[in-house]
PDB file of C-alpha atoms and ligand atoms in Angstrom:
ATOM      1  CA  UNK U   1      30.198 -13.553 -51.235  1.00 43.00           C
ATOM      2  CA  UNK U   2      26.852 -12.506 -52.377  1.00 52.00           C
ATOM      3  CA  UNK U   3      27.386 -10.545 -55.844  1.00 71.00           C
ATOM      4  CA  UNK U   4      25.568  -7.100 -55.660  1.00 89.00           C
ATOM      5  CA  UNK U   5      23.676  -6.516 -59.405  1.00 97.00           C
ATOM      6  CA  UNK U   6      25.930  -3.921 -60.757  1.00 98.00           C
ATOM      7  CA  UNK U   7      24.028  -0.769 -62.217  1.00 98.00           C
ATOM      8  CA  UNK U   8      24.469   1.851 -64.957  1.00 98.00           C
ATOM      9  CA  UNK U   9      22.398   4.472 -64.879  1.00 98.00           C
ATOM     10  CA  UNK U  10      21.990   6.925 -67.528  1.00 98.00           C
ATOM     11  CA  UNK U  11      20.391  10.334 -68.017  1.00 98.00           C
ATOM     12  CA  UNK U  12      20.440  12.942 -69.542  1.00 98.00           C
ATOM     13  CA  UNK U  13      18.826  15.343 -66.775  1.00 97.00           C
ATOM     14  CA  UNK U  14      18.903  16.648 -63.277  1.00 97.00           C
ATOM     15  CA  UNK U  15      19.352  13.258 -62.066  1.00 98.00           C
ATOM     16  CA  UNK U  16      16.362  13.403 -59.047  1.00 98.00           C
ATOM     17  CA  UNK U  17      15.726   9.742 -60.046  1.00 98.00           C
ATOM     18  CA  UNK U  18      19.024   8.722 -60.058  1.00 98.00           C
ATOM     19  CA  UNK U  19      19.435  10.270 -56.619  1.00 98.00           C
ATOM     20  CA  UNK U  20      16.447   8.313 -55.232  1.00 98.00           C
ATOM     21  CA  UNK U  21      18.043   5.062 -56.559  1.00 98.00           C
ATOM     22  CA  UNK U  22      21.318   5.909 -54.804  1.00 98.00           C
ATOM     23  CA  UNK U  23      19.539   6.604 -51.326  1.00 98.00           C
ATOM     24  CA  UNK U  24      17.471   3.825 -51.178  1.00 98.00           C
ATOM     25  CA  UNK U  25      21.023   1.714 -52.123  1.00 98.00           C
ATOM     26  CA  UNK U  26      22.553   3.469 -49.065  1.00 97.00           C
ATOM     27  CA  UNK U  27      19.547   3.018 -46.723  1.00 97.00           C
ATOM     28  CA  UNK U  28      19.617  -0.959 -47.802  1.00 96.00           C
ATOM     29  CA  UNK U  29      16.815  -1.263 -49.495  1.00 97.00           C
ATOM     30  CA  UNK U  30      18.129  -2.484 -53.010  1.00 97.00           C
ATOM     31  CA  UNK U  31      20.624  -4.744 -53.041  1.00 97.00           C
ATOM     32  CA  UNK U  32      22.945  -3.614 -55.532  1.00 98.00           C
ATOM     33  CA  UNK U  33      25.751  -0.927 -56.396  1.00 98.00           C
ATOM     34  CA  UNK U  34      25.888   1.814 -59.017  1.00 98.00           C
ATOM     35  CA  UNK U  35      28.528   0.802 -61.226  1.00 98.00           C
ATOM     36  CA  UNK U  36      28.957   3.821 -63.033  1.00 98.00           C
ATOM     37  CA  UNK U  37      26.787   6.969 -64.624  1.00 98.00           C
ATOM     38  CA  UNK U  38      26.668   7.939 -68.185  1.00 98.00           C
ATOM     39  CA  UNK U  39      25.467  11.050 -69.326  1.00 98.00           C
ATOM     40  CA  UNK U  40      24.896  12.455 -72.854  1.00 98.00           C
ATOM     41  CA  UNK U  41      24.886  15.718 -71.761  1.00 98.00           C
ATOM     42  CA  UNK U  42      28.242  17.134 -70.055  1.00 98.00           C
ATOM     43  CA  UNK U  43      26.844  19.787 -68.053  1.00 97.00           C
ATOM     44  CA  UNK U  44      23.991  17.482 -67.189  1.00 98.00           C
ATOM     45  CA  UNK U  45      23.021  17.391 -62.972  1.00 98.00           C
ATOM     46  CA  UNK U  46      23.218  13.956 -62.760  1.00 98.00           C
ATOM     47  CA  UNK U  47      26.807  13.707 -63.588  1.00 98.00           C
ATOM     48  CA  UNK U  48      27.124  16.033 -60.588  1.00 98.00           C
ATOM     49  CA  UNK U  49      25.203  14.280 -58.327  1.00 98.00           C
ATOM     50  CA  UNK U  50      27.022  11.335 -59.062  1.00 98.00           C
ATOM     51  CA  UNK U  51      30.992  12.447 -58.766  1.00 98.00           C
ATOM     52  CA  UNK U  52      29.259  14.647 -55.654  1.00 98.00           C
ATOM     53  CA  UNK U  53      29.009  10.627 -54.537  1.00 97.00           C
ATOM     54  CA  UNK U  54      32.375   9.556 -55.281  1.00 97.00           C
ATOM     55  CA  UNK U  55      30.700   7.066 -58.115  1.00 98.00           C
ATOM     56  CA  UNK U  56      32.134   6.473 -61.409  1.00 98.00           C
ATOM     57  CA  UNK U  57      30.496   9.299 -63.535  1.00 98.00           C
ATOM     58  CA  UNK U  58      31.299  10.149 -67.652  1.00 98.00           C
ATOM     59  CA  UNK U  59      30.192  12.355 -69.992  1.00 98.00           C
ATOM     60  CA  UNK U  60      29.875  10.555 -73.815  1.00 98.00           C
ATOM     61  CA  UNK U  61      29.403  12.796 -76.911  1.00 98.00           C
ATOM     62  CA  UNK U  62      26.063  11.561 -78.356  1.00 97.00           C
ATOM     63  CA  UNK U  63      27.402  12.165 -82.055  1.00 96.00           C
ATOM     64  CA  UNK U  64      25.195  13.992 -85.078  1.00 97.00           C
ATOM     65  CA  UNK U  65      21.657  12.729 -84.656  1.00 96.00           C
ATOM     66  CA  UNK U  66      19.037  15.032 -82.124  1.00 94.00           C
ATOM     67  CA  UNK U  67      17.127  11.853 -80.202  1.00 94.00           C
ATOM     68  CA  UNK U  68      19.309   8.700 -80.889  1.00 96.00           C
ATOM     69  CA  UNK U  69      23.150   7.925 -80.475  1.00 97.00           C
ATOM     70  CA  UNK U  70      25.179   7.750 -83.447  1.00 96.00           C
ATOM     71  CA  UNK U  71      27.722   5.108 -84.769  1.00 96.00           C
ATOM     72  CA  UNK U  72      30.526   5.888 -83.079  1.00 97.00           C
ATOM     73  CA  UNK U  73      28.551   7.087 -79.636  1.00 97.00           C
ATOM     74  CA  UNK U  74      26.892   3.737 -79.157  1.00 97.00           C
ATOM     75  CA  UNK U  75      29.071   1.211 -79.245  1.00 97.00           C
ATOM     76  CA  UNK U  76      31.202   3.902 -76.796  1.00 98.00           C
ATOM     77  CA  UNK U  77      28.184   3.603 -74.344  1.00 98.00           C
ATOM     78  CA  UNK U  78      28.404   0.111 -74.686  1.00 98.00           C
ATOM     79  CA  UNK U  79      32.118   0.014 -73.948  1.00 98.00           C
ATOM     80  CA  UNK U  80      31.614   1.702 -70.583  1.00 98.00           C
ATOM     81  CA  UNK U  81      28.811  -0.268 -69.676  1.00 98.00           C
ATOM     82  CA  UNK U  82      30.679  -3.583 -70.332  1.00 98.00           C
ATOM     83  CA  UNK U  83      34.154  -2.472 -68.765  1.00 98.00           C
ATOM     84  CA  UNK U  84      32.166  -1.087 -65.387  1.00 98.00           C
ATOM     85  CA  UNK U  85      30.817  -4.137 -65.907  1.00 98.00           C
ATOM     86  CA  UNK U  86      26.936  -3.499 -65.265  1.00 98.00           C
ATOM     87  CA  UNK U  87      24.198  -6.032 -64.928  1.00 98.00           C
ATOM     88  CA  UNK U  88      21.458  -3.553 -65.457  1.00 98.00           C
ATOM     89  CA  UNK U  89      20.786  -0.695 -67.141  1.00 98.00           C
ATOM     90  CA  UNK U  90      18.869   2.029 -65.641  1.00 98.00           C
ATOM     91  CA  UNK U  91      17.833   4.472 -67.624  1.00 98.00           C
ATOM     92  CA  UNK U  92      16.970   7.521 -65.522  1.00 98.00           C
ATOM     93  CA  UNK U  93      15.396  10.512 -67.794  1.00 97.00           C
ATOM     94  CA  UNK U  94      18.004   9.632 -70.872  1.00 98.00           C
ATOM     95  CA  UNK U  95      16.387  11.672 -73.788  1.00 95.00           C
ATOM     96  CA  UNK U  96      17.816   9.361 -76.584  1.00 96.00           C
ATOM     97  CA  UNK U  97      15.778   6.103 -77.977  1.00 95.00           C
ATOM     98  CA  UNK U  98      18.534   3.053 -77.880  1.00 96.00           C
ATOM     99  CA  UNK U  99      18.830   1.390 -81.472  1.00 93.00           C
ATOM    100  CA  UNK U 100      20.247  -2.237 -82.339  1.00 89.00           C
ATOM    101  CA  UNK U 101      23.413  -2.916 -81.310  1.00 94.00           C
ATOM    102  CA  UNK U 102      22.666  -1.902 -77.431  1.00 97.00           C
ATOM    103  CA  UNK U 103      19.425  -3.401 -77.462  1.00 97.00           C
ATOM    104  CA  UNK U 104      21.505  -6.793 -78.138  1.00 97.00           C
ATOM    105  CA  UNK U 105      24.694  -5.914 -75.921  1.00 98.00           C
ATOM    106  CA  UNK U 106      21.605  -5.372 -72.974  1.00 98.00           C
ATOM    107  CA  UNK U 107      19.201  -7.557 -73.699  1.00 96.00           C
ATOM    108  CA  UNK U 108      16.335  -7.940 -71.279  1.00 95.00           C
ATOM    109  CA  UNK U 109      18.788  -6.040 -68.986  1.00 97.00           C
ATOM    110  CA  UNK U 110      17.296  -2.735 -69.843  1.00 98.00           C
ATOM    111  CA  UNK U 111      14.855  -1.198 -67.553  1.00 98.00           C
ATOM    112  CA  UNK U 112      13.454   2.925 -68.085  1.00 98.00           C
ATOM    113  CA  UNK U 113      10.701   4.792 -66.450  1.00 98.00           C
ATOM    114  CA  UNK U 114       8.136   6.914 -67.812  1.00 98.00           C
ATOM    115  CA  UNK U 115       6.405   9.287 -66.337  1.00 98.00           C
ATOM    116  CA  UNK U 116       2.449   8.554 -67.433  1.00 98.00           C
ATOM    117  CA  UNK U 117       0.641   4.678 -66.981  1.00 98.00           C
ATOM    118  CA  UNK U 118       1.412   3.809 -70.136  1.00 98.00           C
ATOM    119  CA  UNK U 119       0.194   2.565 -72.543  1.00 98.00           C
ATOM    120  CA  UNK U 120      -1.231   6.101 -72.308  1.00 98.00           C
ATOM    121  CA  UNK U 121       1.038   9.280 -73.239  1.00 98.00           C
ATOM    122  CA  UNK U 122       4.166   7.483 -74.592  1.00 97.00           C
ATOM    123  CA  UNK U 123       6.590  10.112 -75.987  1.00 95.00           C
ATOM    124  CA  UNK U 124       7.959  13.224 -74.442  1.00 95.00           C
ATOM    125  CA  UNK U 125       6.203  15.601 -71.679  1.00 97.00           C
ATOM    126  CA  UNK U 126       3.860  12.335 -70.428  1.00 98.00           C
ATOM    127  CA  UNK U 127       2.563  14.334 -67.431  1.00 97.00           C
ATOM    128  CA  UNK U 128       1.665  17.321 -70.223  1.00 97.00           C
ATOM    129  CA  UNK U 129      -0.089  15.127 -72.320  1.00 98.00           C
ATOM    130  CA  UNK U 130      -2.217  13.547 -69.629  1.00 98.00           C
ATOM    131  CA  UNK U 131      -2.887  16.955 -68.324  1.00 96.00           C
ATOM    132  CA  UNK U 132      -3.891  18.256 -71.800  1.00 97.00           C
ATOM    133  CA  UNK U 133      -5.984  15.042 -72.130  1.00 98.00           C
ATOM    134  CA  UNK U 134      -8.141  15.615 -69.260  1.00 97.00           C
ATOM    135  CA  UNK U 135      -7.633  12.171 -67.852  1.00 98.00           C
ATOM    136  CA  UNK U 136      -8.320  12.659 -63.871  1.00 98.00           C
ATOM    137  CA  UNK U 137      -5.711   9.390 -63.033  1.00 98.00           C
ATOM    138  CA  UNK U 138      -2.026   9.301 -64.564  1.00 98.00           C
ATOM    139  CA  UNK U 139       1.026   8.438 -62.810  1.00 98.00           C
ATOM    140  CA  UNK U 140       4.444   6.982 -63.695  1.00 98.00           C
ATOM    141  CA  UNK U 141       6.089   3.378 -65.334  1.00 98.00           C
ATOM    142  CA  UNK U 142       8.950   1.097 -64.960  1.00 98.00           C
ATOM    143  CA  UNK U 143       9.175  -1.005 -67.822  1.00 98.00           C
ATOM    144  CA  UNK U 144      11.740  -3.415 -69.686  1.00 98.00           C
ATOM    145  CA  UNK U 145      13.264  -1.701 -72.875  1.00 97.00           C
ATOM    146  CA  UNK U 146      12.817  -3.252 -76.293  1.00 94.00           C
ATOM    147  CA  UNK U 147      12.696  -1.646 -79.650  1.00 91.00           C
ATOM    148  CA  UNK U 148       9.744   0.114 -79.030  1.00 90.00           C
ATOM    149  CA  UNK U 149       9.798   3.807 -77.658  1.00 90.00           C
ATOM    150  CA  UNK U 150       8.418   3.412 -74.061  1.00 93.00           C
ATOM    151  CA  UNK U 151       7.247  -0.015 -75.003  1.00 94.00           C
ATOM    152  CA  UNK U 152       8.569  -3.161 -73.511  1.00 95.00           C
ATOM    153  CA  UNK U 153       7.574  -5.574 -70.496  1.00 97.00           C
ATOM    154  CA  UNK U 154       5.735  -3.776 -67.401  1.00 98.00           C
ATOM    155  CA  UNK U 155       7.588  -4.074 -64.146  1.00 98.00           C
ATOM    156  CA  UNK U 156       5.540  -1.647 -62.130  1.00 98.00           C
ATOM    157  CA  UNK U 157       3.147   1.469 -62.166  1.00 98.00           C
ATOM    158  CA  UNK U 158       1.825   3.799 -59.262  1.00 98.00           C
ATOM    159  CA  UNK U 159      -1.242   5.936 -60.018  1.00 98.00           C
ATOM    160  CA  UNK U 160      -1.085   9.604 -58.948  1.00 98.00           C
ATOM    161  CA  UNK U 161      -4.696  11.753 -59.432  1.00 98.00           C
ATOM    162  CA  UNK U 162      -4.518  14.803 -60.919  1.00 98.00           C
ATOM    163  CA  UNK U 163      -6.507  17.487 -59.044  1.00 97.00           C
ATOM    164  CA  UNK U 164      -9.110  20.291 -60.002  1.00 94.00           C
ATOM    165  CA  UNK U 165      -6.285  22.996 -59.446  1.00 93.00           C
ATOM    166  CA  UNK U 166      -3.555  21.162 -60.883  1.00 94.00           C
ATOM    167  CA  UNK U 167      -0.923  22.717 -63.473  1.00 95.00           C
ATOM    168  CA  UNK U 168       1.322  20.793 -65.716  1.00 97.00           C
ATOM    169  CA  UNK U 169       4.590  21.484 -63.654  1.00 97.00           C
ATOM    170  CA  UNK U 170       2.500  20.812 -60.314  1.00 97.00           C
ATOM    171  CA  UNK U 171       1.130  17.070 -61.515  1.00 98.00           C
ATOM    172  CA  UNK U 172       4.487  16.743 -62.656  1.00 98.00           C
ATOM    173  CA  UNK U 173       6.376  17.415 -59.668  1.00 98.00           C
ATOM    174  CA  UNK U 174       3.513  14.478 -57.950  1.00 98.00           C
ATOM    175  CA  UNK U 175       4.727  12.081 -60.217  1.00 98.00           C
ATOM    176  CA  UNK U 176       8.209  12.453 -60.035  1.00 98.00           C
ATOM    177  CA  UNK U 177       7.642  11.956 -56.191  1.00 98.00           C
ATOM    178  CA  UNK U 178       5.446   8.506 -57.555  1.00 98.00           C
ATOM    179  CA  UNK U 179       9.310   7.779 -59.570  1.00 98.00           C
ATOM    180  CA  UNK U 180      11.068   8.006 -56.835  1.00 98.00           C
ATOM    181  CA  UNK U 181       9.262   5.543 -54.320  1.00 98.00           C
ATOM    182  CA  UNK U 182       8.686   3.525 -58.024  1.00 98.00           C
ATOM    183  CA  UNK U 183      11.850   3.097 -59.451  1.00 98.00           C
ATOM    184  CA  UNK U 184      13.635   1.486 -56.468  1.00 98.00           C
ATOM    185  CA  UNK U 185      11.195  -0.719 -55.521  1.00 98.00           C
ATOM    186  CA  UNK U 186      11.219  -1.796 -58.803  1.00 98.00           C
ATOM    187  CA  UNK U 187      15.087  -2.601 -59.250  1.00 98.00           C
ATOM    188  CA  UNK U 188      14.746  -4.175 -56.009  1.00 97.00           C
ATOM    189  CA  UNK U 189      12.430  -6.746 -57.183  1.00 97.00           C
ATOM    190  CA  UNK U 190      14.993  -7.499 -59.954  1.00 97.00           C
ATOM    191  CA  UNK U 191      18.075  -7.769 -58.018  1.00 97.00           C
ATOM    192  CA  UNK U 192      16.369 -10.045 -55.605  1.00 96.00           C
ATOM    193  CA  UNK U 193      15.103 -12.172 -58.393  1.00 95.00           C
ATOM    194  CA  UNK U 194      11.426 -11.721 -57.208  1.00 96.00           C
ATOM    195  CA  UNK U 195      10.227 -11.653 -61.277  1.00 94.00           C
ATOM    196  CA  UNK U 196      10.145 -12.964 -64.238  1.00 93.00           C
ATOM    197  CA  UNK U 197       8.714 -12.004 -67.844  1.00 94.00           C
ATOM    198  CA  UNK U 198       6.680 -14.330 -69.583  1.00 94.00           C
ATOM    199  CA  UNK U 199       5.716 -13.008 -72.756  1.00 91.00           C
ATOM    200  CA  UNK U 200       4.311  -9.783 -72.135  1.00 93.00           C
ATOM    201  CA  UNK U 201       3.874  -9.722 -68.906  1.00 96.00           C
ATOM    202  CA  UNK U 202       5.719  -9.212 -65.776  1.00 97.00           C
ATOM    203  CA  UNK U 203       5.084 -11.573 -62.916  1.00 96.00           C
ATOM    204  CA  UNK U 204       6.121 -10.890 -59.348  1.00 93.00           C
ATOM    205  CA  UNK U 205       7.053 -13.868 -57.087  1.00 87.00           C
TER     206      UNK U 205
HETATM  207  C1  GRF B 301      11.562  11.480 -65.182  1.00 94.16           C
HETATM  208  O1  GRF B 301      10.363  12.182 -65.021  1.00 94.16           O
HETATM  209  C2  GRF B 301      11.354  10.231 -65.978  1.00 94.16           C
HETATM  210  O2  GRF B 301      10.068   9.727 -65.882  1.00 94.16           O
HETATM  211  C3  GRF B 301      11.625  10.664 -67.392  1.00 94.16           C
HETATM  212  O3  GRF B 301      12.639  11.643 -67.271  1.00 94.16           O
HETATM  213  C4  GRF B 301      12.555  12.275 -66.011  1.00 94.16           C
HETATM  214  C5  GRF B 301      13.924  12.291 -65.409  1.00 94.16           C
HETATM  215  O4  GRF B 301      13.997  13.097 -64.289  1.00 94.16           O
HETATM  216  N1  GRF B 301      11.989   9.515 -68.199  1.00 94.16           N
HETATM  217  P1  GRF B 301      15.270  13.078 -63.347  1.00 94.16           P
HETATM  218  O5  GRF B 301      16.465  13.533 -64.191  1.00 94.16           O
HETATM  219  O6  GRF B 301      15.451  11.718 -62.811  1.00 94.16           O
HETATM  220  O7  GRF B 301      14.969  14.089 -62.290  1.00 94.16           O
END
């Protein structure tokens, strides 16, 4: 039987990414199953929208620290990862960076998206930053995670303009529309084996 890549998805947020991925697994566009979703954040939507599902769906303490995990909360992330048994990781608006020891447990099996064509406007409120910037282009990222913070391979972008009129919340809402056709395409390409990374860089087949 053909094995389905096995996803764990975590965020932190209202999950509207996460929700994307699981329709687009439901309409049969990318192979593969959500293992489970992690959330550091108990009252966080995304944990709803995911037991709403019937998937796998818990809430981990994130320990003492504001924007990383701490020593006992990573390796417990790691622990649910590896028992559900995921292939990928998907990070889907997770507000903590990932350190060491799940960099290793994951590696190259990390993907994350960010919401500006980055290089430009890593770091929090991308859409913010590009509209304070003045840039007329921006748009959102799927990347491989490595040490970096939003650094790490480039699996896909898609531009979205930002208009005359446009407000912060307004370009925002654009990209997030821009994630959500994104982000599946993009884990589709992986679970069907269509890339590879070389360096760098990110090569479709
Ligand atoms: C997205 O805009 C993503 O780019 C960023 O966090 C946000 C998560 O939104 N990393 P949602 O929870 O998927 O709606």
């Amino acid at each position: 039987m053909f094995n389905e890549l096995r996803l764990g998805i975590l965020g932190s947020g209202k999950g509207s990414n996460f929700l994307a991925m699981a329709d687009a697994i439901r309409e049969g566009t990318v192979p593969a199953q959500i293992a489970i979703v992690l959330s550091d954040v108990a009252g966080a939507g995304i944990l709803s929208l995911a037991r709403e599902r019937n998937l796998p769906a818990e809430f981990i303490p994130p320990g003492r620290y504001r924007t990383k995990l701490d020593e006992e909360s990573e390796p417990a992330f790691v622990r649910a990862l590896q028992a559900a048994k995921v292939d990928l990781v998907v990070l889907a608006g997770f507000m903590r960076v990932l350190k060491g020891d799940f960099l290793r447990a994951f590696e190259g099996r990390i993907v994350n998206i960010h919401p500006s064509l980055l290089p430009s406007f890593p770091g929090l409120e991308a859409w913010k930053q590009a509209w304070d910037h003045g840039v007329k282009v921006t748009g959102c990222t799927v990347h491989f995670v490595d040490a970096g913070v939003d650094a790490g391979p480039i699996i896909g972008q898609q531009s979205v303009p930002v208009l005359d009129d446009d407000t912060p919340a307004r370009l925002h809402q654009r990209i997030q529309m821009a994630e959500h056709e994104l982000y599946p395409k993009c884990v589709a390409a992986i679970a069907r084996g269509e890339m590879s990374v070389q360096g760098r860089r990110v090569v479709w087949k």
